[in-house]
Amino acid sequence: MSDLPKSILITEEGPREGFQVEQEPIATARKVELIDALSQTGLKRIQVVSFVDPKRVPGMADAEQVVAGIRVKPGVEYTGLWLNQKGLERARATGKLTLEGKISLYPSEKFLMRNNNRTLEQQTEYVHRVLDSYQEHGIPVERGSISNAFGCNFQGDIPLAKVVAMVGEIYDIAARHGLHIRELSLADTMAWATPLQVKRTVGAIREQYPDIRINLHLHDTRGMGIANAYAGLEMGVDMFDSSVAGLGGCPFAGHKGASGNVCTEDLVFMCEEIGVRTGVDLDVLIEAARLAENIVGHPLPGSVMKGGSLAKLRQSAR
Amino acid sequence: MSDLPKSILITEEGPREGFQVEQEPIATARKVELIDALSQTGLKRIQVVSFVDPKRVPGMADAEQVVAGIRVKPGVEYTGLWLNQKGLERARATGKLTLEGKISLYPSEKFLMRNNNRTLEQQTEYVHRVLDSYQEHGIPVERGSISNAFGCNFQGDIPLAKVVAMVGEIYDIAARHGLHIRELSLADTMAWATPLQVKRTVGAIREQYPDIRINLHLHDTRGMGIANAYAGLEMGVDMFDSSVAGLGGCPFAGHKGASGNVCTEDLVFMCEEIGVRTGVDLDVLIEAARLAENIVGHPLPGSVMKGGSLAKLRQSAR
């Protein structure tokens, strides 16, 4: 019936996605508390902070302190996000994060301008410069990344051919630095994707680049997150970004309805129920989701944290 | 890639699902206001009330007055729900509703007991009695219905073989009354379904009953509603129940996280984006969803009503 993978690798992005958009300031200790709770769920990769301009993203001004506070659990990788050299330097200086470079391209110049303040040409120049810097510091680069791969509030629909061509550009840029790309992250930054489009996009890329491992970063603004993830699973996608309790949202997506990534516990629920292993203990994760809600002090969109897992119901029904 | 239908028929159940569970009383006029707004969206079937014991479901005590108040739009069918003869009599007495009988079976006796106060045996007896009554009053019966077809909080997992066998029982019961079943509604009353299970269940039923038209009634308690609907679409399912703004929930599902049906405007958004026609004007429907939120006076779970449609964004991006 499908090419469902046996297991998936989840990158939890709730702390980074969530705390960067909250209106009210959140104490550093509480951010650390959530990250430490997430470390106990079985998640293997957690993106904990972004190193960005504190004037533009005040919620991330304490990024260094958050990283310093984390109780590192062996076997869990902690990562950060940066958008320029200065951010990379800050991430390196923590000495505590798993550093991985990536080649990030944007089919939407209008978004690139708002998010990163660069033109398409400036972005390519930037990518070359940053690759030099990664190589100088021995930071591995195996990933390409395409933001707004499914549509953009400013640019409109993104033609599939443009996305596929951009994968070629990423390979070319990597080749010029003697690098080989193994992973490709496709981001539905502004929630334009549908399950059918996910299937078509993954299929078209796979046809030309059969060996590339695809990661999906799916925002849930229009409620399609889980359906899009399922479509990805059916195409054999086995890497997903997600956000505990559905925390988060992009501060530059340009409308207030922008919500976070697909919800981690909803994704874990679906995967485990259909026999795709996540390595995550769903009931422990649900506790972390409730903690996230307690920390931000308002309801979060996750469903399974409210509806509950089926484990206890199965038990009591026996 | 799939057997996506060209179009689907949506039965809007928001007024019935929603107003039966709200804690605060809602004025009859406001219920009518929402139904009248839904009549203007392009929806062709709206389930407006349930005729149930007002002591058990106080929010439906004014069912007759609601029906009396509706401004009937030509081309729109208005339906009601009943669980016993008395409810049927009340529905008939309105003179304003499209009356359709159905044969309702329940693989979960524990739920049947709580929801309808009958054993499996009593339910079969009831169905025969009610079919006699339908035939006496000239009410057409072309639909079978299986509640909790994907799992039950009280009974646990429901074996697929049991569901398929139950379809056979429905055909047998119909045959004894000289009736022929053309439609089968599968209800995920307590949100146990996954997209894979939807595909397997629809596939197994289709294998034995290739001509039956399947309707899905999908609750969204665990965030799987839209993904389950997409799985149904890929199996060629072209009838769905849904609930504007995600209104509703089952009062007897036994946990407070129980949420409403899959959200109508999210379903319409997905369908229209993937080329499956719904006949609904999404932006008009979004206004109705906002009205629903205004009427109940608290946030409702729908996503597209917050994230917005893509029509205006496409326009402004040009």
XYZ file of C-alpha atoms in Angstrom:
636
model
C 0.000 0.000 0.000
C 2.895 2.390 0.593
C 6.603 2.838 1.248
C 6.223 3.634 4.922
C 9.632 3.757 6.579
C 10.360 1.407 9.508
C 11.410 4.315 11.678
C 11.851 8.068 11.538
C 14.260 10.588 13.010
C 12.553 13.580 14.592
C 14.270 16.905 15.158
C 12.366 18.576 17.976
C 12.253 22.319 17.300
C 9.739 23.417 19.928
C 12.145 25.338 22.165
C 13.630 27.275 19.259
C 10.399 27.738 17.290
C 8.314 28.415 20.349
C 10.332 30.709 22.527
C 11.285 32.986 19.638
C 7.672 34.052 19.060
C 6.144 34.277 22.518
C 4.967 37.783 23.383
C 5.681 37.571 27.106
C 9.284 37.065 28.250
C 10.032 33.539 29.475
C 12.613 32.922 32.191
C 15.783 31.209 30.995
C 15.388 28.553 33.687
C 11.967 27.572 32.343
C 13.306 27.234 28.794
C 16.000 24.950 30.174
C 13.355 23.026 32.134
C 11.461 22.211 28.934
C 14.611 21.200 27.060
C 15.666 18.932 29.924
C 12.188 17.364 29.951
C 12.389 16.781 26.195
C 15.771 15.083 26.706
C 13.966 12.401 28.740
C 11.380 11.492 26.080
C 13.534 9.463 23.719
C 13.947 12.320 21.216
C 17.430 12.201 19.722
C 17.794 15.709 18.261
C 16.590 18.915 19.856
C 17.032 22.361 18.330
C 17.219 24.495 21.428
C 17.852 28.107 20.381
C 18.517 30.463 17.488
C 21.461 32.846 17.462
C 19.836 35.846 15.867
C 19.704 39.577 16.397
C 18.153 40.120 19.858
C 16.656 43.361 18.572
C 14.639 41.442 15.961
C 13.977 38.330 18.088
C 14.069 39.374 21.756
C 12.948 35.938 22.940
C 16.301 34.498 21.860
C 18.511 37.110 23.555
C 19.404 34.568 26.255
C 20.439 31.836 23.777
C 23.902 31.385 25.346
C 22.470 31.150 28.863
C 19.888 28.583 27.746
C 22.565 26.398 26.187
C 24.769 26.782 29.261
C 21.917 25.594 31.474
C 20.990 22.425 29.611
C 21.710 19.114 31.301
C 23.141 17.231 28.309
C 21.782 13.710 27.990
C 24.190 11.270 26.308
C 22.827 10.151 22.955
C 20.865 13.359 22.398
C 22.161 15.980 19.966
C 21.455 19.622 20.766
C 21.510 22.016 17.842
C 21.001 25.716 17.219
C 19.957 27.870 14.289
C 21.934 30.736 12.814
C 21.393 32.916 9.758
C 24.794 34.604 9.455
C 28.475 34.391 10.441
C 27.937 36.165 13.724
C 25.280 33.629 14.706
C 27.586 30.776 13.777
C 30.360 32.238 15.945
C 27.957 32.447 18.884
C 26.875 28.816 18.363
C 30.507 27.644 18.196
C 31.398 29.579 21.315
C 28.907 27.593 23.410
C 31.069 24.488 22.948
C 27.998 22.397 23.706
C 26.033 22.152 20.468
C 26.276 19.719 17.574
C 27.315 21.980 14.707
C 26.180 21.057 11.235
C 26.410 23.331 8.256
C 23.833 23.455 5.531
C 23.333 25.055 2.169
C 20.155 27.117 2.421
C 18.434 28.398 -0.686
C 15.131 30.197 -1.045
C 12.883 30.042 -4.084
C 11.108 33.137 -2.735
C 13.312 36.222 -2.928
C 10.616 38.281 -1.235
C 10.759 36.086 1.876
C 14.561 35.931 1.762
C 14.639 39.702 1.892
C 12.358 39.864 4.930
C 13.836 36.915 6.820
C 17.533 37.254 6.016
C 17.766 40.700 4.404
C 19.462 39.323 1.261
C 18.709 39.051 -2.461
C 18.951 35.652 -4.211
C 22.390 36.615 -5.500
C 23.528 37.791 -2.077
C 22.279 34.506 -0.626
C 24.421 32.463 -3.045
C 27.458 34.635 -2.222
C 26.669 34.222 1.460
C 26.419 30.444 1.099
C 29.853 30.298 -0.528
C 31.369 32.447 2.210
C 29.756 30.428 4.955
C 30.897 27.139 3.383
C 34.469 28.464 3.453
C 33.985 29.233 7.099
C 32.472 25.782 7.850
C 35.420 24.119 6.152
C 37.903 26.296 8.013
C 36.377 25.237 11.340
C 35.877 21.575 10.384
C 32.069 21.799 10.551
C 30.497 19.048 8.438
C 28.081 20.046 5.656
C 25.834 17.300 4.345
C 22.492 19.063 4.130
C 20.745 21.296 1.662
C 17.679 23.247 2.710
C 14.909 24.897 0.702
C 12.591 27.265 2.533
C 9.084 28.048 1.249
C 9.405 25.038 -1.010
C 5.611 24.732 -1.302
C 4.482 28.337 -1.576
C 5.046 31.764 -0.059
C 2.720 34.449 1.275
C 4.761 37.076 -0.593
C 5.803 35.199 -3.730
C 2.729 32.980 -4.215
C 2.901 29.461 -5.612
C 6.385 28.038 -6.109
C 6.656 25.991 -9.315
C 7.798 22.438 -8.686
C 10.393 22.753 -11.470
C 11.969 25.657 -9.577
C 12.318 23.535 -6.450
C 13.864 20.633 -8.359
C 16.269 23.033 -10.129
C 17.226 24.450 -6.742
C 18.247 20.984 -5.555
C 20.608 20.955 -8.556
C 21.979 24.346 -7.497
C 22.621 23.009 -4.017
C 24.559 20.036 -5.428
C 26.566 22.399 -7.683
C 27.442 24.745 -4.847
C 28.492 21.773 -2.704
C 30.610 20.321 -5.518
C 32.529 23.594 -5.846
C 33.602 23.101 -2.233
C 34.335 19.394 -2.634
C 31.278 18.567 -0.508
C 28.578 15.941 -1.013
C 24.983 16.554 -0.008
C 23.205 13.584 1.595
C 20.130 15.258 3.093
C 17.643 17.762 1.777
C 15.256 19.637 4.035
C 12.101 20.999 2.433
C 10.366 23.640 4.516
C 6.706 24.556 4.222
C 7.462 27.767 6.091
C 4.082 29.390 5.463
C 1.841 26.338 5.316
C 0.955 26.292 1.643
C 1.508 22.549 1.219
C -1.109 19.876 0.722
C -0.515 16.136 1.010
C -0.747 15.778 -2.770
C 1.853 18.492 -3.293
C 4.160 16.852 -0.747
C 3.901 13.595 -2.683
C 4.506 15.279 -6.032
C 7.432 17.326 -4.750
C 9.153 14.444 -2.986
C 8.497 12.236 -6.028
C 9.925 14.750 -8.515
C 13.058 15.271 -6.414
C 13.531 11.524 -5.870
C 13.262 10.898 -9.594
C 16.327 13.052 -10.253
C 18.135 12.526 -6.953
C 17.208 9.012 -5.836
C 19.804 8.813 -3.060
C 19.012 12.011 -1.222
C 17.445 11.646 2.216
C 14.569 14.066 2.572
C 13.576 15.936 5.721
C 10.229 17.731 6.003
C 9.680 20.898 8.026
C 5.929 21.397 8.012
C 4.100 24.331 9.518
C 0.543 23.717 10.591
C -1.053 27.109 9.996
C -3.813 25.660 7.815
C -4.180 22.372 9.688
C -2.440 20.287 7.032
C 0.687 19.443 9.070
C -0.119 15.871 10.049
C -1.689 15.036 6.683
C 1.418 16.404 4.952
C 3.644 14.343 7.245
C 1.602 11.243 6.431
C 1.981 11.964 2.720
C 5.731 12.233 3.293
C 5.787 8.917 5.177
C 3.993 7.220 2.296
C 6.752 8.518 0.002
C 9.362 7.003 2.317
C 10.400 10.243 4.023
C 12.003 9.358 7.348
C 13.153 12.690 8.805
C 10.823 15.319 10.207
C 11.112 18.526 12.170
C 8.339 18.993 14.692
C 7.442 21.024 17.700
C 6.242 19.777 21.078
C 2.622 20.851 21.746
C 2.748 22.650 18.387
C 4.820 25.475 19.921
C 5.991 28.235 17.714
C 5.604 30.024 14.452
C 7.799 32.095 12.182
C 8.065 35.739 13.310
C 8.448 36.919 9.698
C 5.732 34.902 7.979
C 3.639 38.045 7.792
C 0.306 37.079 9.315
C -0.820 36.505 12.838
C -2.366 33.111 12.125
C 1.072 31.618 11.438
C 1.395 28.669 13.763
C 4.174 26.331 14.713
C 5.533 23.206 13.219
C 3.544 20.040 13.081
C 3.031 18.907 16.662
C 5.577 16.354 17.879
C 3.278 14.243 20.037
C 0.616 14.142 17.302
C 3.293 12.987 14.846
C 4.637 10.408 17.298
C 1.091 9.167 17.972
C 0.399 8.683 14.261
C 3.728 7.023 13.560
C 3.597 4.587 16.471
C -0.024 3.661 15.672
C 0.898 2.787 12.075
C 4.018 0.859 13.029
C 6.633 3.512 12.227
C 9.038 3.652 15.168
C 10.043 7.026 16.616
C 12.023 5.952 19.676
C 9.867 8.313 21.731
C 7.806 7.433 24.811
C 4.491 9.080 23.910
C 3.171 9.420 27.458
C 6.400 11.039 28.673
C 6.282 13.370 25.666
C 2.675 14.321 26.468
C 3.868 15.387 29.936
C 6.528 17.573 28.273
C 3.829 19.095 26.041
C 1.752 19.960 29.099
C 4.850 21.505 30.662
C 5.323 23.612 27.509
C 1.768 24.893 27.875
C 2.382 25.686 31.516
C 5.575 27.587 30.621
C 4.058 29.774 27.903
C 0.931 30.307 29.980
C -1.642 29.912 27.205
C -3.238 27.009 25.307
C -1.096 25.381 22.624
C -2.523 23.683 19.538
C -1.400 20.064 20.067
C -4.247 17.529 20.014
C -2.895 14.319 21.550
C -1.840 16.205 24.710
C -5.573 16.883 25.187
C -7.049 13.695 23.703
C -4.496 11.393 25.338
C -2.682 8.358 24.008
C -4.493 5.060 23.491
C -2.222 2.994 25.735
C -4.260 3.354 28.929
C -7.574 3.030 27.095
C -6.397 -0.226 25.514
C -5.321 -1.443 28.944
C -8.603 -0.602 30.664
C -10.678 -2.038 27.798
C -9.172 -5.508 28.308
C -0.764 8.444 -7.744
C -4.205 7.925 -6.285
C -7.923 7.554 -6.848
C -8.859 11.047 -5.754
C -12.509 11.723 -6.513
C -13.408 14.666 -8.765
C -15.753 16.076 -6.154
C -17.081 15.302 -2.690
C -20.371 15.737 -0.874
C -20.007 17.261 2.571
C -22.602 16.907 5.293
C -22.074 19.846 7.605
C -22.709 18.715 11.183
C -21.425 21.716 13.112
C -24.788 22.968 14.419
C -25.814 19.520 15.667
C -22.377 18.411 16.898
C -21.503 21.790 18.328
C -24.567 23.019 20.101
C -25.205 19.683 21.810
C -21.972 19.917 23.820
C -21.596 23.588 24.698
C -21.629 24.228 28.444
C -23.328 27.622 28.266
C -26.856 27.863 26.821
C -26.990 29.333 23.328
C -29.984 31.356 22.171
C -32.145 29.644 19.569
C -31.869 32.704 17.299
C -28.087 32.430 17.261
C -28.224 28.740 16.314
C -30.522 29.686 13.450
C -28.151 32.512 12.486
C -25.286 30.051 12.045
C -27.410 27.592 10.065
C -28.614 30.384 7.772
C -25.015 31.521 7.261
C -23.974 27.960 6.408
C -26.810 27.809 3.862
C -25.043 30.609 1.931
C -21.649 28.848 1.638
C -22.446 26.314 -1.069
C -22.849 23.427 1.393
C -25.611 21.110 0.186
C -26.425 19.144 3.354
C -26.594 20.515 6.863
C -27.437 18.468 9.937
C -29.037 21.077 12.128
C -30.252 19.410 15.334
C -30.632 16.142 17.204
C -33.947 15.016 18.658
C -32.744 13.499 21.897
C -33.730 13.505 25.545
C -33.398 17.145 26.725
C -32.488 15.850 30.178
C -29.416 14.116 28.727
C -28.604 16.766 26.090
C -29.982 20.115 27.287
C -28.406 22.014 24.380
C -30.853 20.316 21.993
C -34.028 20.993 23.977
C -34.980 23.701 21.460
C -34.546 21.461 18.384
C -38.066 22.140 17.086
C -37.705 25.908 17.481
C -34.336 25.855 15.688
C -35.812 23.982 12.738
C -38.816 26.311 12.682
C -36.512 29.318 12.500
C -34.330 28.207 9.584
C -34.660 30.104 6.323
C -34.633 27.153 3.932
C -32.389 27.690 0.923
C -33.496 25.793 -2.201
C -30.999 23.094 -3.108
C -29.865 22.633 0.491
C -31.014 19.600 2.477
C -31.526 20.034 6.208
C -31.353 16.894 8.310
C -31.643 15.915 11.946
C -30.388 13.074 14.113
C -32.520 10.746 16.220
C -31.693 7.669 18.261
C -35.177 6.271 18.900
C -38.806 6.290 17.730
C -39.702 9.315 19.778
C -36.875 11.294 18.164
C -38.031 10.202 14.719
C -41.575 11.371 15.498
C -40.251 14.762 16.547
C -38.185 15.053 13.348
C -41.197 14.125 11.201
C -43.390 16.617 13.004
C -41.184 19.540 11.913
C -42.262 18.961 8.300
C -39.125 20.769 7.219
C -36.329 18.219 7.319
C -35.098 15.745 4.738
C -35.812 12.431 6.429
C -33.533 9.526 5.645
C -33.486 6.310 7.579
C -30.357 4.335 8.234
C -29.354 1.016 9.707
C -27.006 1.786 12.597
C -24.857 -0.925 14.104
C -22.180 -0.676 16.745
C -19.177 -2.976 17.048
C -18.702 -1.670 20.583
C -21.462 -2.856 22.901
C -19.983 -0.836 25.741
C -20.442 2.415 23.806
C -23.880 1.360 22.561
C -24.947 0.916 26.178
C -23.743 4.394 27.164
C -24.904 6.234 24.047
C -28.176 4.465 23.278
C -28.816 2.384 26.400
C -29.132 -0.872 24.401
C -27.304 -4.187 24.108
C -26.161 -5.436 20.685
C -29.203 -7.686 20.558
C -31.542 -4.880 21.580
C -29.974 -2.712 18.872
C -30.732 -5.283 16.157
C -34.313 -5.585 17.434
C -34.555 -1.808 17.498
C -33.260 -1.559 13.923
C -35.924 -3.979 12.694
C -38.663 -2.054 14.513
C -37.440 1.269 13.214
C -37.217 -0.073 9.659
C -40.859 -1.102 9.900
C -41.648 2.402 11.004
C -39.576 4.000 8.185
C -41.391 1.855 5.654
C -44.751 2.680 7.157
C -44.034 6.414 6.781
C -42.361 6.141 3.357
C -38.969 7.246 4.663
C -36.209 6.013 2.336
C -33.440 3.842 3.798
C -30.292 3.533 1.719
C -27.592 3.949 4.337
C -25.839 1.728 6.806
C -23.822 3.235 9.610
C -21.102 1.797 11.839
C -20.080 3.815 14.882
C -16.687 3.371 16.533
C -15.555 1.548 13.420
C -11.894 2.284 14.188
C -11.698 1.793 17.945
C -13.520 2.625 21.154
C -12.438 4.123 24.473
C -14.466 1.452 26.289
C -14.060 -1.541 23.994
C -10.512 -0.929 22.728
C -9.370 -1.814 19.217
C -12.089 -2.971 16.838
C -10.897 -5.817 14.595
C -11.225 -5.008 10.911
C -12.906 -8.381 10.307
C -15.640 -7.385 12.761
C -16.328 -4.191 10.826
C -16.454 -6.013 7.490
C -18.786 -8.644 8.990
C -20.996 -5.854 10.303
C -21.408 -4.506 6.761
C -22.724 -7.967 5.875
C -25.167 -7.802 8.801
C -26.402 -4.430 7.557
C -27.031 -5.884 4.079
C -28.832 -8.864 5.633
C -31.061 -6.714 7.804
C -31.884 -4.522 4.803
C -32.665 -7.551 2.637
C -35.180 -8.818 5.210
C -37.071 -5.571 4.657
C -36.663 -5.632 0.872
C -34.259 -2.677 1.089
C -30.970 -2.119 -0.707
C -28.098 -0.305 0.970
C -26.139 2.092 -1.267
C -24.154 4.098 1.299
C -22.113 3.127 4.313
C -21.026 5.640 6.922
C -18.007 4.719 9.018
C -17.673 6.785 12.172
C -14.451 7.310 14.072
C -16.498 8.453 17.031
C -13.610 8.507 19.502
C -10.715 9.359 17.213
C -8.844 6.086 17.200
C -8.282 6.052 13.434
C -5.038 6.624 11.597
C -4.716 7.272 7.861
C -3.327 3.779 7.353
C -6.274 2.226 9.184
C -8.717 4.290 7.116
C -7.087 2.970 3.953
C -7.116 -0.625 5.180
C -10.713 -0.436 6.386
C -12.070 1.202 3.240
C -10.023 -1.212 1.120
C -11.272 -4.311 2.974
C -14.908 -3.200 2.716
C -14.540 -2.279 -0.964
C -13.053 -5.676 -1.707
C -16.259 -7.388 -0.563
C -18.738 -4.625 -1.375
C -17.297 -2.835 -4.415
C -20.436 -0.815 -5.169
C -21.062 0.698 -1.769
C -20.499 4.441 -1.462
C -18.558 5.182 1.702
C -19.018 8.200 3.965
C -16.472 9.057 6.658
C -17.361 10.686 9.966
C -14.006 11.569 11.507
C -13.500 13.073 14.928
C -10.355 15.097 15.418
C -9.592 14.479 19.083
C -6.043 13.310 18.334
C -5.375 15.661 15.432
C -5.704 12.952 12.776
C -8.959 14.210 11.205
C -7.597 15.854 8.071
C -4.961 13.152 7.516
C -7.692 10.514 7.830
C -9.871 12.418 5.371
C -6.964 12.599 2.931
C -6.438 8.850 3.269
C -10.139 8.406 2.503
C -9.876 10.646 -0.558
C -6.961 8.599 -1.857
C -9.190 5.524 -1.536
C -11.863 7.267 -3.587
C -14.153 8.172 -0.677
C -16.338 11.077 -1.776
C -18.669 11.692 1.179
C -17.600 13.271 4.449
C -19.251 14.626 7.551
C -17.510 17.683 8.930
C -18.070 20.501 11.339
C -17.599 24.218 10.704
C -14.729 25.643 12.793
C -14.329 22.153 14.271
C -17.395 22.676 16.473
C -18.556 19.867 18.651
C -17.704 16.630 20.294
C -19.587 13.603 21.507
C -21.116 14.083 24.976
C -20.733 10.366 25.748
C -17.203 9.730 24.510
C -16.051 9.650 28.104
C -13.156 12.100 28.189
C -12.987 15.854 28.158
C -10.469 16.000 25.324
C -13.085 14.677 22.884
C -13.302 17.222 20.120
C -15.549 17.741 17.154
C -15.570 16.391 13.665
C -12.887 17.225 11.198
C -13.158 20.941 10.490
C -15.217 21.807 7.395
C -13.162 24.757 6.177
C -9.895 22.840 6.662
C -11.376 19.957 4.641
C -12.649 22.333 1.946
C -9.247 24.057 1.805
C -7.427 20.749 1.323
C -9.879 19.456 -1.268
C -9.969 22.613 -3.379
C -6.162 22.898 -3.274
C -5.747 19.352 -4.593
C -8.410 19.732 -7.255
C -11.277 17.935 -5.521
C -14.372 20.119 -5.896
C -16.580 20.758 -2.871
C -19.001 23.342 -4.266
C -18.210 25.524 -1.257
C -16.953 29.126 -1.321
C -14.058 28.888 1.141
C -13.936 32.563 2.070
C -17.679 32.670 2.772
C -17.310 29.505 4.854
C -14.456 31.059 6.837
C -16.808 33.913 7.750
C -19.358 31.343 8.962
C -16.614 29.686 11.043
C -15.798 33.025 12.669
C -19.498 33.505 13.365
C -19.567 30.065 15.036
C -16.704 31.134 17.296
C -18.510 34.342 18.110
C -21.678 32.412 18.960
C -20.059 29.897 21.308
C -17.895 32.619 22.831
C -14.655 30.663 23.022
C -11.881 29.677 20.575
C -12.676 26.796 18.242
C -10.054 24.436 16.821
C -10.321 25.163 13.076
C -7.019 26.196 11.454
C -7.895 27.771 8.101
C -10.237 30.245 9.800
C -7.120 31.577 11.549
C -4.497 30.997 8.835
C -6.736 32.220 6.014
C -7.256 30.908 2.509
C -4.593 31.326 -0.153
C -6.791 33.202 -2.660
C -5.916 36.727 -1.521
C -2.259 35.861 -0.992
C -2.054 34.516 -4.543
C -3.687 37.698 -5.790
C -1.364 40.056 -3.944
C 1.744 38.051 -4.890
C 1.115 38.620 -8.595
